[in-house]
mmCIF file of N, CA and C in Angstrom:
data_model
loop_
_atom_site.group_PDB
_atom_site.id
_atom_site.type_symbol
_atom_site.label_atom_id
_atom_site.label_comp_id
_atom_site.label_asym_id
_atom_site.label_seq_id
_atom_site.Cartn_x
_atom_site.Cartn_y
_atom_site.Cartn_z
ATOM 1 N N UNK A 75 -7.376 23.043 2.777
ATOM 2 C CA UNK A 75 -7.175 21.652 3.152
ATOM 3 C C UNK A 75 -6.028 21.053 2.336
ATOM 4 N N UNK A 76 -5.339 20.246 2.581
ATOM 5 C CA UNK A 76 -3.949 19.587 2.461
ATOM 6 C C UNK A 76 -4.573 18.513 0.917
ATOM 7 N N UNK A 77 -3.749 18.372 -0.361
ATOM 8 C CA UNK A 77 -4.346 17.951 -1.349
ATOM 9 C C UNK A 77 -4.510 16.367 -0.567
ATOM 10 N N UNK A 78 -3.288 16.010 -0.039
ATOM 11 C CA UNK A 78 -3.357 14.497 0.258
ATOM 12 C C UNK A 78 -4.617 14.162 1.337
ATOM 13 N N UNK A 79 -5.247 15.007 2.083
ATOM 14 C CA UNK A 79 -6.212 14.352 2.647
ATOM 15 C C UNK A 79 -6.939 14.692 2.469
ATOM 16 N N UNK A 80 -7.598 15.485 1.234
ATOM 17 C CA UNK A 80 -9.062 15.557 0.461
ATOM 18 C C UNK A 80 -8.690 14.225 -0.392
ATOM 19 N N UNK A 81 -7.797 13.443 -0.653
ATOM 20 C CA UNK A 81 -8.005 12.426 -1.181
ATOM 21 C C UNK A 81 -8.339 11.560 -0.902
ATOM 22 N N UNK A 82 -7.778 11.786 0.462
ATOM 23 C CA UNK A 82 -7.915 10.337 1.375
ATOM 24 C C UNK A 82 -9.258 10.267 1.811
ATOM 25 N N UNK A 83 -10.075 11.305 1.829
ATOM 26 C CA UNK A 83 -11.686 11.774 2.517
ATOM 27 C C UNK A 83 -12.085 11.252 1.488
ATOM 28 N N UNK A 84 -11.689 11.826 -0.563
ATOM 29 C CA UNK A 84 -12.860 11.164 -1.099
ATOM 30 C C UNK A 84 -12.542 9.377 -1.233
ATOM 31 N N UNK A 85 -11.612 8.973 -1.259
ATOM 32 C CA UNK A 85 -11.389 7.498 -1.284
ATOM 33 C C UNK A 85 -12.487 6.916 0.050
ATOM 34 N N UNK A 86 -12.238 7.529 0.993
ATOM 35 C CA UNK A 86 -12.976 7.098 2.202
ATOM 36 C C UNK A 86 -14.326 7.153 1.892
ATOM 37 N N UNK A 87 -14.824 8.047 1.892
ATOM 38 C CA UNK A 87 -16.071 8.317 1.269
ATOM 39 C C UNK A 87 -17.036 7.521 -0.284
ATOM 40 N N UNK A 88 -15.951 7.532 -0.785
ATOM 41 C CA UNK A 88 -15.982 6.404 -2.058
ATOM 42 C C UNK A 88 -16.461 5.381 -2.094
ATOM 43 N N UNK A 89 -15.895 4.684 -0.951
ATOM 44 C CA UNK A 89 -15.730 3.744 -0.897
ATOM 45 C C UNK A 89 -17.308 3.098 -0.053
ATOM 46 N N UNK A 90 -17.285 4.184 1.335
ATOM 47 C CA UNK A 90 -19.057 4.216 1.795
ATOM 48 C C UNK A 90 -20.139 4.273 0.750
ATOM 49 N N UNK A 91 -19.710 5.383 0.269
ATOM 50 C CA UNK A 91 -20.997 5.641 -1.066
ATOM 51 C C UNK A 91 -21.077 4.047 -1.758
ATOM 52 N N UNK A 92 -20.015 3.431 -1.894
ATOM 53 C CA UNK A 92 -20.003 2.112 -3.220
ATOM 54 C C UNK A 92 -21.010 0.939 -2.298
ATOM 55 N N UNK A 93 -20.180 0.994 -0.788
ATOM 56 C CA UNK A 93 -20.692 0.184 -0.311
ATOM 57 C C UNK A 93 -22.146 -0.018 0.001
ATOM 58 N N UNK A 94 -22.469 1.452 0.341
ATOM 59 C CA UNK A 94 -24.267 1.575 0.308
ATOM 60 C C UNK A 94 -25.175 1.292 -0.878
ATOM 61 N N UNK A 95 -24.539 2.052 -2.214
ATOM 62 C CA UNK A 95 -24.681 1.107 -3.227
ATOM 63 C C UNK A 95 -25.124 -0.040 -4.019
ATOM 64 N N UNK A 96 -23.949 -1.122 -3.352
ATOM 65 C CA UNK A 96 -23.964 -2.430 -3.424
ATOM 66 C C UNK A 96 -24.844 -2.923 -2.898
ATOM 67 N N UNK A 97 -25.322 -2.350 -1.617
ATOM 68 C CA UNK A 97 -25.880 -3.088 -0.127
ATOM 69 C C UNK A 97 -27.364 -2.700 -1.133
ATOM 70 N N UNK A 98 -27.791 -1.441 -1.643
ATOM 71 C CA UNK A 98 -28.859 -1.104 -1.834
ATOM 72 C C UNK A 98 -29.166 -2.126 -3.217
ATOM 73 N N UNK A 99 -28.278 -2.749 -4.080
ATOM 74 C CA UNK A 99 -28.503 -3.416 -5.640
ATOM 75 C C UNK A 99 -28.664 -4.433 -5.148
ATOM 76 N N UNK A 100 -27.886 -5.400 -3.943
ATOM 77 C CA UNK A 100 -28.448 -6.273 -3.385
ATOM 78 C C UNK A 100 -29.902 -6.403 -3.069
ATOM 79 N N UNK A 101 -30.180 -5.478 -2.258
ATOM 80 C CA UNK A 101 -31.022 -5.510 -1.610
ATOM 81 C C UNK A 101 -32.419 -5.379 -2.670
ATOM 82 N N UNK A 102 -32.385 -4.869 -3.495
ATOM 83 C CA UNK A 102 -33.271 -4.735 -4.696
ATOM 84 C C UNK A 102 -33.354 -6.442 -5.538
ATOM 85 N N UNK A 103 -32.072 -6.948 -5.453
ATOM 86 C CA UNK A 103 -32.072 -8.631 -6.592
ATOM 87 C C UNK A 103 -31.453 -8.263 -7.519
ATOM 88 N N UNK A 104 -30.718 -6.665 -7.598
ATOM 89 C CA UNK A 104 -29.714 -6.878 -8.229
ATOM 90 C C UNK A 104 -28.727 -7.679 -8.620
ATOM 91 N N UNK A 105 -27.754 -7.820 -7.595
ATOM 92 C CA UNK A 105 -26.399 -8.953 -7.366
ATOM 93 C C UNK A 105 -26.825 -9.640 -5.768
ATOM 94 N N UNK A 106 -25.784 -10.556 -5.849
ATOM 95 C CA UNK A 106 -25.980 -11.119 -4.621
ATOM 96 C C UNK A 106 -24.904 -10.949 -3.978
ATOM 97 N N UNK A 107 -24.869 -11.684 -2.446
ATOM 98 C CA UNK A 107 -23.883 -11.106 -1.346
ATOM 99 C C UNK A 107 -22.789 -11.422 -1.800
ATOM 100 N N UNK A 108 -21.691 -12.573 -2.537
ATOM 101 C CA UNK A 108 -20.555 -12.424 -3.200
ATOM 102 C C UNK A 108 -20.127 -11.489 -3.705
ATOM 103 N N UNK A 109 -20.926 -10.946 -4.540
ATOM 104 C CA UNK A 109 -20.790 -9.802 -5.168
ATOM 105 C C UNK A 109 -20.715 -8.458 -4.959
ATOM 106 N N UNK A 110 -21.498 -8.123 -3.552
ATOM 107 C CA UNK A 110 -21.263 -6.904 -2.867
ATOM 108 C C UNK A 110 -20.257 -6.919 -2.331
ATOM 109 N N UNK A 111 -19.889 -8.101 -1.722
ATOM 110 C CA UNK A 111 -17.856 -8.573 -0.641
ATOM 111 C C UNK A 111 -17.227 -8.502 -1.707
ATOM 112 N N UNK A 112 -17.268 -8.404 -2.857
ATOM 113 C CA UNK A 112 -16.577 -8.314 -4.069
ATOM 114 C C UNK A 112 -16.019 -7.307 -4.633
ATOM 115 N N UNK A 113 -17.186 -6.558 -5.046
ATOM 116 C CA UNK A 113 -17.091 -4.824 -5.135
ATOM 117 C C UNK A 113 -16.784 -3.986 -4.366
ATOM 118 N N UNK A 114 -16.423 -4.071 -2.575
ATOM 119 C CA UNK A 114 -16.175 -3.067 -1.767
ATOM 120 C C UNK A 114 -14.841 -3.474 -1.515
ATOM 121 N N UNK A 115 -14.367 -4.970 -1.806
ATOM 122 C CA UNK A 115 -12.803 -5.204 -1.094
ATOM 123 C C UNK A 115 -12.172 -5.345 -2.507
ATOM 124 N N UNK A 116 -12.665 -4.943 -3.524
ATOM 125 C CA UNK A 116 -11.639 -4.927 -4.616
ATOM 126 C C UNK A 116 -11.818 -3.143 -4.850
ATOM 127 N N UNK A 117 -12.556 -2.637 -4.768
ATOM 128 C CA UNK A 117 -12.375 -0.663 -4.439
ATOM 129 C C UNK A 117 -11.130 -0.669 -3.360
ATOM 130 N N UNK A 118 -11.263 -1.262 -2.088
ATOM 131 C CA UNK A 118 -10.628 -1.353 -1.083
ATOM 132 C C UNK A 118 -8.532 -1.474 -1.398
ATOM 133 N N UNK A 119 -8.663 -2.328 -2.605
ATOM 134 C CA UNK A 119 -7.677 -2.909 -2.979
ATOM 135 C C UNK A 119 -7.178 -1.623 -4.137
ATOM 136 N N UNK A 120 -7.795 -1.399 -4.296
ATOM 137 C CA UNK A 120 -7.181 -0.057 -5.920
ATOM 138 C C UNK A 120 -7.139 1.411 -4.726
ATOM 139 N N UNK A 121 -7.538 1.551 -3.544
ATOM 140 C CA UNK A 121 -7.498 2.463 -2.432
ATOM 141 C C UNK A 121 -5.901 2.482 -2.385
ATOM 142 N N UNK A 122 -5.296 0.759 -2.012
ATOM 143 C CA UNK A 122 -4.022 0.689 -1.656
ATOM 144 C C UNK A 122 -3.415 0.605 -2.472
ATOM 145 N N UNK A 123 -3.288 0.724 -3.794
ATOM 146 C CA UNK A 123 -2.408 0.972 -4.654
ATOM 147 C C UNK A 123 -2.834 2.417 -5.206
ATOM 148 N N UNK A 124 -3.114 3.254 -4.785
ATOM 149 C CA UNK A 124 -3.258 4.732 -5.098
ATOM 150 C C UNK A 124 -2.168 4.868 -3.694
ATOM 151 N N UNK A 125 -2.674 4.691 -2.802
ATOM 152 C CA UNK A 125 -1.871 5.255 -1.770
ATOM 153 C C UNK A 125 0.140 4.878 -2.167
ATOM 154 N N UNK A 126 -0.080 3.321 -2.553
ATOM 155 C CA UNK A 126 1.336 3.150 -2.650
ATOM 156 C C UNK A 126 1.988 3.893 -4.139
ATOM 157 N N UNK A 127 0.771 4.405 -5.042
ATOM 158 C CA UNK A 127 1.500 5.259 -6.098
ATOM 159 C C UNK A 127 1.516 6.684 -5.491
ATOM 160 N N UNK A 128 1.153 7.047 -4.873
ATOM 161 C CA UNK A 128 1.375 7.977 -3.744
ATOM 162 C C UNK A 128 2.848 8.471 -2.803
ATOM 163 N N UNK A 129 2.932 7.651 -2.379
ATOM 164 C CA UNK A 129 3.871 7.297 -1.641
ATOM 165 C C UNK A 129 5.370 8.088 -2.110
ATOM 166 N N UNK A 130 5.689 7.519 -3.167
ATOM 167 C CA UNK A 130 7.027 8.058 -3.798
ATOM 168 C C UNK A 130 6.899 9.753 -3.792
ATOM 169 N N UNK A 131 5.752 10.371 -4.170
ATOM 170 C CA UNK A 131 5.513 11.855 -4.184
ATOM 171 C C UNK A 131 5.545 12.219 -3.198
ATOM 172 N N UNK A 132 5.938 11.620 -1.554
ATOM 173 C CA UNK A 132 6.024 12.736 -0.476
ATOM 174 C C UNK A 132 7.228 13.256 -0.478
ATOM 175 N N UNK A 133 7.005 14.271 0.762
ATOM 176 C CA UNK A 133 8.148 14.691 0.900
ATOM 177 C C UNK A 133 9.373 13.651 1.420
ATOM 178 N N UNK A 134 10.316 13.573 1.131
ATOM 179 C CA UNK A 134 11.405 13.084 1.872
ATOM 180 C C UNK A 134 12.625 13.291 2.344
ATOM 181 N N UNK A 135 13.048 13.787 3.761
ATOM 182 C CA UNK A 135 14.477 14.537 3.881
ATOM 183 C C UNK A 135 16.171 13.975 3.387
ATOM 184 N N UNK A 136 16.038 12.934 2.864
ATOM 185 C CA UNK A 136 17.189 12.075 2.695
ATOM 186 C C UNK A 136 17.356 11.105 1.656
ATOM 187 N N UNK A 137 18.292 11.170 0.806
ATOM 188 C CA UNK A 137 18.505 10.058 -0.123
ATOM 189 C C UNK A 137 17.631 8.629 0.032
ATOM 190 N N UNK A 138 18.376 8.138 1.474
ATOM 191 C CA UNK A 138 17.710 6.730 1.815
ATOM 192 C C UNK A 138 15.960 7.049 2.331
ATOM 193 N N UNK A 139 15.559 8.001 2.888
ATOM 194 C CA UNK A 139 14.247 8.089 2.800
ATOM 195 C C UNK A 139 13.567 8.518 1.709
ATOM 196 N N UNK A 140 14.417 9.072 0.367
ATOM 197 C CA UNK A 140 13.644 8.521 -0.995
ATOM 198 C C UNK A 140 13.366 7.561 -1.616
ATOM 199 N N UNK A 141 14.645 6.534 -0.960
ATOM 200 C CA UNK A 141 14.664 5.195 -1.822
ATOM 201 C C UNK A 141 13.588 3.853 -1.069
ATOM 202 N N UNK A 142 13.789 4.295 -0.076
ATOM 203 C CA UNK A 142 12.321 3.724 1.495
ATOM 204 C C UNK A 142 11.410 3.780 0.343
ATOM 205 N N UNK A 143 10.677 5.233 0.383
ATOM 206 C CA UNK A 143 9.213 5.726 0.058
ATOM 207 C C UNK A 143 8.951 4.809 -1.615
ATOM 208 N N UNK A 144 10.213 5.160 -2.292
ATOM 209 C CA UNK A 144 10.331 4.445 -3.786
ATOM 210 C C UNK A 144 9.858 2.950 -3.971
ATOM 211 N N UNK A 145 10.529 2.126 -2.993
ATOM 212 C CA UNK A 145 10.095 0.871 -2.737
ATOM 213 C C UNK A 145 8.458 0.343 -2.120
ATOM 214 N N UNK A 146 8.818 1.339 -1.408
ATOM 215 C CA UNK A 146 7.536 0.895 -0.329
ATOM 216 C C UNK A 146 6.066 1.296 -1.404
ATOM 217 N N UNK A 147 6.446 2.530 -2.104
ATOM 218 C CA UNK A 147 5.323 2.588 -3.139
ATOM 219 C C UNK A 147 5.124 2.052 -3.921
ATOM 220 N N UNK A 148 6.034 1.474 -4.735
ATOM 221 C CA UNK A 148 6.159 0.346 -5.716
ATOM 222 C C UNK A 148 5.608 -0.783 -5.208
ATOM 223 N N UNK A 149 6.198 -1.434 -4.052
ATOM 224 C CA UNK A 149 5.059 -2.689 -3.379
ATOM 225 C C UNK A 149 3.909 -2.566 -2.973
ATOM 226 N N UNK A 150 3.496 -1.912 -2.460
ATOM 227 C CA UNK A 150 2.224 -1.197 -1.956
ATOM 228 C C UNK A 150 1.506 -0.739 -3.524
ATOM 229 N N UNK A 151 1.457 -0.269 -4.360
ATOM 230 C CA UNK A 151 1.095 -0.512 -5.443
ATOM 231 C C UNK A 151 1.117 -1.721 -6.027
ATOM 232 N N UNK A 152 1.620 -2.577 -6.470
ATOM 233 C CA UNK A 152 1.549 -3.585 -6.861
ATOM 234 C C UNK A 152 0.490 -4.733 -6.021
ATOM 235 N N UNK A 153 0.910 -4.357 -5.132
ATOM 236 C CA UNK A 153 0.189 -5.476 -4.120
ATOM 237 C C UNK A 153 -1.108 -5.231 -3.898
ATOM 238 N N UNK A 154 -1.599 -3.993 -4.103
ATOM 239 C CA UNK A 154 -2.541 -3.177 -4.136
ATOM 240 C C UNK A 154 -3.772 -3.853 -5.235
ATOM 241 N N UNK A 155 -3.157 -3.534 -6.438
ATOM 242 C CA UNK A 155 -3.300 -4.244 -8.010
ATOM 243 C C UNK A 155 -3.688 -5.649 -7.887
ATOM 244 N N UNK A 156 -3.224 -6.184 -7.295
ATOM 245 C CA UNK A 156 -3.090 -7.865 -6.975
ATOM 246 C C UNK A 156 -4.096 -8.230 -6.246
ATOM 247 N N UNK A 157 -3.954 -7.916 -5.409
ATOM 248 C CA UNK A 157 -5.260 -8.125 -4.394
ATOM 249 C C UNK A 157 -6.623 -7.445 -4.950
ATOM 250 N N UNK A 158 -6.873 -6.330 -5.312
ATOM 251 C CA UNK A 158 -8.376 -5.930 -6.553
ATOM 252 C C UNK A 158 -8.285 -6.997 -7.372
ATOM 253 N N UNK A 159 -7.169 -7.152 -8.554
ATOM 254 C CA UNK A 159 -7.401 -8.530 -9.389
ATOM 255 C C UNK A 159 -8.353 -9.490 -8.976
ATOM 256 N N UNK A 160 -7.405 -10.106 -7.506
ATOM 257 C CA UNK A 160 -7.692 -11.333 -7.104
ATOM 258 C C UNK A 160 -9.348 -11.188 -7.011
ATOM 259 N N UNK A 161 -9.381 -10.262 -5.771
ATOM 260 C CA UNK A 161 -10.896 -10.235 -5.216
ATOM 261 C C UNK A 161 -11.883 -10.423 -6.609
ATOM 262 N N UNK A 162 -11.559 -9.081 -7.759
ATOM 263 C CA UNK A 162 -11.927 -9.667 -9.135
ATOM 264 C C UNK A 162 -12.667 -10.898 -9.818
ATOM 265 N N UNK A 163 -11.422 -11.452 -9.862
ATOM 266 C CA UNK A 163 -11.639 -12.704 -10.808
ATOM 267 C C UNK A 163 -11.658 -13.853 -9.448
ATOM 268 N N UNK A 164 -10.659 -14.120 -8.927
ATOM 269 C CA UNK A 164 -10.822 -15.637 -8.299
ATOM 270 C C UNK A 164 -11.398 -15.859 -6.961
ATOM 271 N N UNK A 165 -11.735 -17.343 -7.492
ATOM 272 C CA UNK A 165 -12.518 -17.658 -6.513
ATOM 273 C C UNK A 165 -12.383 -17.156 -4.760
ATOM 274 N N UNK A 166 -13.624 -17.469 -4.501
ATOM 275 C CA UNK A 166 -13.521 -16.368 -2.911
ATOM 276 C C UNK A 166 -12.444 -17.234 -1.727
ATOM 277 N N UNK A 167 -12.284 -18.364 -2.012
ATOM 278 C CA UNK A 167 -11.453 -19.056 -0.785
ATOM 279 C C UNK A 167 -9.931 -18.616 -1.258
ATOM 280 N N UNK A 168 -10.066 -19.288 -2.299
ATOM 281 C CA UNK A 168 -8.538 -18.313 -2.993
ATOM 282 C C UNK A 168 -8.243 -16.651 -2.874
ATOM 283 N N UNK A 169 -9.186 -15.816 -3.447
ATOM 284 C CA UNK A 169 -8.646 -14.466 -2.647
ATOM 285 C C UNK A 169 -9.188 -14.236 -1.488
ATOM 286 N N UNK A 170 -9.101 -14.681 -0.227
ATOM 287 C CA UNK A 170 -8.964 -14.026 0.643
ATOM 288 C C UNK A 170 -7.641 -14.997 1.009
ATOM 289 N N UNK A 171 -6.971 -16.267 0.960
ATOM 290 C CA UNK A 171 -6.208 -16.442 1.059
ATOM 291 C C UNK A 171 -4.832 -15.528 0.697
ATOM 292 N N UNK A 172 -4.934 -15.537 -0.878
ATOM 293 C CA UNK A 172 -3.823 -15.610 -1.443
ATOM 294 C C UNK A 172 -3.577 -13.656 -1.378
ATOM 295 N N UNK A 173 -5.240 -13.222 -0.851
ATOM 296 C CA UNK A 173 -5.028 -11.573 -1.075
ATOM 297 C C UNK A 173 -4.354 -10.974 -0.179
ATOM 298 N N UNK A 174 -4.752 -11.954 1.548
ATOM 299 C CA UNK A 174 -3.959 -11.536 2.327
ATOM 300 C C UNK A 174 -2.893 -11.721 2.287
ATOM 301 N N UNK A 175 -2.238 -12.759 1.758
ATOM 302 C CA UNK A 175 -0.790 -12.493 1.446
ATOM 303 C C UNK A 175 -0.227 -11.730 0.548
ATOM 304 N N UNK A 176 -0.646 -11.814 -0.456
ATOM 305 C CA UNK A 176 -0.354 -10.322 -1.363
ATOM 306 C C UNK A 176 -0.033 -9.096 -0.274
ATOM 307 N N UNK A 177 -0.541 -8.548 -0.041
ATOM 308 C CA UNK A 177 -0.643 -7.460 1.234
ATOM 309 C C UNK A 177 0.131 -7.464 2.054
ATOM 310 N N UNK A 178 0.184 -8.708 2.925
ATOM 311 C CA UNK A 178 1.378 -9.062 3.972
ATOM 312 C C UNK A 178 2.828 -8.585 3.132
ATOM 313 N N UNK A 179 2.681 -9.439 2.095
ATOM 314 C CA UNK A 179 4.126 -9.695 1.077
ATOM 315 C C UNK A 179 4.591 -8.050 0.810
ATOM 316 N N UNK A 180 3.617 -7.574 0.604
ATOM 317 C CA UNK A 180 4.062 -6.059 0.155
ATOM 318 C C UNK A 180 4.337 -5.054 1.468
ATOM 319 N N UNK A 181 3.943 -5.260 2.683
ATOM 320 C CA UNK A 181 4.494 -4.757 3.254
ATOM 321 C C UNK A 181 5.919 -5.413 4.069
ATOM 322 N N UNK A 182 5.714 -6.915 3.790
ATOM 323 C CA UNK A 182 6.644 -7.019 4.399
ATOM 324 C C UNK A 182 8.372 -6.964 3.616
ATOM 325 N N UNK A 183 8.111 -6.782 2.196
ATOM 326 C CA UNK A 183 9.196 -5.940 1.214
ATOM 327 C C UNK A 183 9.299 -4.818 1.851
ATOM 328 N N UNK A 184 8.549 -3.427 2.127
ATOM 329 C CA UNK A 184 8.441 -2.229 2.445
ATOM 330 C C UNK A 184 9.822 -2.336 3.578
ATOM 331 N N UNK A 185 9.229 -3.190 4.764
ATOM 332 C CA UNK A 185 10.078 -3.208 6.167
ATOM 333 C C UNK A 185 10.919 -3.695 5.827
ATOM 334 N N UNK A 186 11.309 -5.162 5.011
ATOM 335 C CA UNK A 186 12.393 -5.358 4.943
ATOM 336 C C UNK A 186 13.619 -4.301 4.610
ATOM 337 N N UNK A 187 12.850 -3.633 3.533
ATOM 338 C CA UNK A 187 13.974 -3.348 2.949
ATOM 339 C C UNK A 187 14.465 -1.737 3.394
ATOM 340 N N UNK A 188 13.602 -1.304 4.968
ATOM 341 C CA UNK A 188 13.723 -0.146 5.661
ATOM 342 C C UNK A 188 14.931 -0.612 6.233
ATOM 343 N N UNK A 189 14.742 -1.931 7.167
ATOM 344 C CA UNK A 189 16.140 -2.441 7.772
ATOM 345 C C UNK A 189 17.076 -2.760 7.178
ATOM 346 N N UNK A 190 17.115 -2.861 5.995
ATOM 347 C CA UNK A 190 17.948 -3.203 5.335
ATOM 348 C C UNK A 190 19.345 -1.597 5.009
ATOM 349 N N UNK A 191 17.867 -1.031 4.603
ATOM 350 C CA UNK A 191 18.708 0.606 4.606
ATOM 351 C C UNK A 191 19.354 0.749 5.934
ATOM 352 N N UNK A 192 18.444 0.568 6.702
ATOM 353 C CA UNK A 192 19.000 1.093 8.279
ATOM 354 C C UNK A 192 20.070 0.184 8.746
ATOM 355 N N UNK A 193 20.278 -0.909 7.963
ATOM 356 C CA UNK A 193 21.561 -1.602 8.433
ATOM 357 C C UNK A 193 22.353 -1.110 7.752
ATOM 358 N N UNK A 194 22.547 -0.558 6.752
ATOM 359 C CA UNK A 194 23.768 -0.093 5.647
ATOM 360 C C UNK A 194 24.070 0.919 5.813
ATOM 361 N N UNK A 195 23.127 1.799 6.636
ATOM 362 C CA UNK A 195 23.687 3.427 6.677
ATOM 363 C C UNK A 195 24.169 3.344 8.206
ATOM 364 N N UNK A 196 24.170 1.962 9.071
ATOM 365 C CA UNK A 196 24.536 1.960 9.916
ATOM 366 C C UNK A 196 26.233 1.274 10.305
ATOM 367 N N UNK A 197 26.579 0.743 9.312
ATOM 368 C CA UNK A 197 27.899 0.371 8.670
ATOM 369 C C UNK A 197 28.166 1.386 7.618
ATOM 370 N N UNK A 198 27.817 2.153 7.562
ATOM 371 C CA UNK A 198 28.724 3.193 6.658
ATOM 372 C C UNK A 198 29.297 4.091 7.131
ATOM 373 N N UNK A 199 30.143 4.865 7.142
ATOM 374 C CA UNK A 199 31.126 5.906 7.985
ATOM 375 C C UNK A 199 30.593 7.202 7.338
ATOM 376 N N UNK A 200 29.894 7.795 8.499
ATOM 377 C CA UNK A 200 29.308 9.281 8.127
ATOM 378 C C UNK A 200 30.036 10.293 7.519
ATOM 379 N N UNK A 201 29.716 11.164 6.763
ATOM 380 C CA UNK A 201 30.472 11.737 5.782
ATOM 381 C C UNK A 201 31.336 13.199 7.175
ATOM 382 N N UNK A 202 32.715 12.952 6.937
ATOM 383 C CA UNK A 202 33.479 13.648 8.145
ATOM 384 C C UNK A 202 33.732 13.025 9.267
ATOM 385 N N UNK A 203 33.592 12.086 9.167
ATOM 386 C CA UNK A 203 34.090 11.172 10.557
ATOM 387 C C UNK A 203 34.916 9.984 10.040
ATOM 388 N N UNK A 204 35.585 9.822 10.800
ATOM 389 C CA UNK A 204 37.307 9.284 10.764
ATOM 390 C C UNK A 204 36.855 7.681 11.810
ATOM 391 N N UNK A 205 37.435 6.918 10.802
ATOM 392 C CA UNK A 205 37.171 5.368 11.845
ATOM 393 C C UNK A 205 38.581 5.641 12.233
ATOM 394 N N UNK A 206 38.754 5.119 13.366
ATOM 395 C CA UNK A 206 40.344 5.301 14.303
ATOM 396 C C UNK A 206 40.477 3.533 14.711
ATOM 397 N N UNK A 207 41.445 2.624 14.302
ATOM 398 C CA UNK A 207 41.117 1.506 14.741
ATOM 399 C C UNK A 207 41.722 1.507 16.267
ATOM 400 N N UNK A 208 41.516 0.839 17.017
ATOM 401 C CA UNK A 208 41.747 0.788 18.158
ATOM 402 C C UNK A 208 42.590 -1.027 18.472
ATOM 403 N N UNK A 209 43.891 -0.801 19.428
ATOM 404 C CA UNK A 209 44.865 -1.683 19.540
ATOM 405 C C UNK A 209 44.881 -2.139 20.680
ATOM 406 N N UNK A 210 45.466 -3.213 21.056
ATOM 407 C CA UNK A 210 45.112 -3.616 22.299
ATOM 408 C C UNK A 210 45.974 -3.677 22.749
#
């Protein structure tokens, strides 16, 4: 089996096991329901910053699809981090606000800055090819 998706099985799995868990400490008078939405979407949140420290270690055929994966893991990690924090510590109207944007924000760095590549390697003159200006 492929290392990256025995990881992804036990994260998945992890994450069921935590949630049954929770559901079961609840259910005993352990913690209460804040606290179980607490513990499964802040696991949920350290899921996506494994994946985005991940990320940079794939394979990649091309300079600019190293520097993609580099970014995109770096935000995706971070944002990852941010959003567990949040769920963490602050209050519940505040992280689910501010978590979904965390998240949004980090992917929407990721894309930006895909088009951004893809606009620059699209104004750049391929290595062996000759711009010819053309006269009217």
């Amino acid at each position: 089996m492929n290392r990256d998706l025995i990881g992804s099985l036990a994260w998945g799995g992890g994450i069921v096991v935590l949630a049954l868990a929770a559901t079961f400490a609840r259910g005993q008078g352990y913690i209460d329901h804040e606290t179980t939405t607490r513990i499964v979407i802040c696991a949920t949140g350290l899921m996506i910053a494994w994946f985005g420290n991940r990320m940079p270690k794939q394979f990649s055929p091309s300079a600019a699809a190293r520097r993609v994966t580099r970014v995109g893991g770096w935000s995706m990690a971070l944002s990852g981090l941010v959003y567990a924090g949040l769920w963490a510590f602050a209050p519940m109207d505040v992280a689910v606000v501010a978590g979904c944007g965390v998240i949004a924000a980090g992917v929407a760095v990721t894309i930006g800055y895909c088009l951004s590549q893809r606009a620059k390697a699209a104004w750049s003159p391929q290595p062996g090819s000759r711009r010819v200006a053309h006269s009217a």
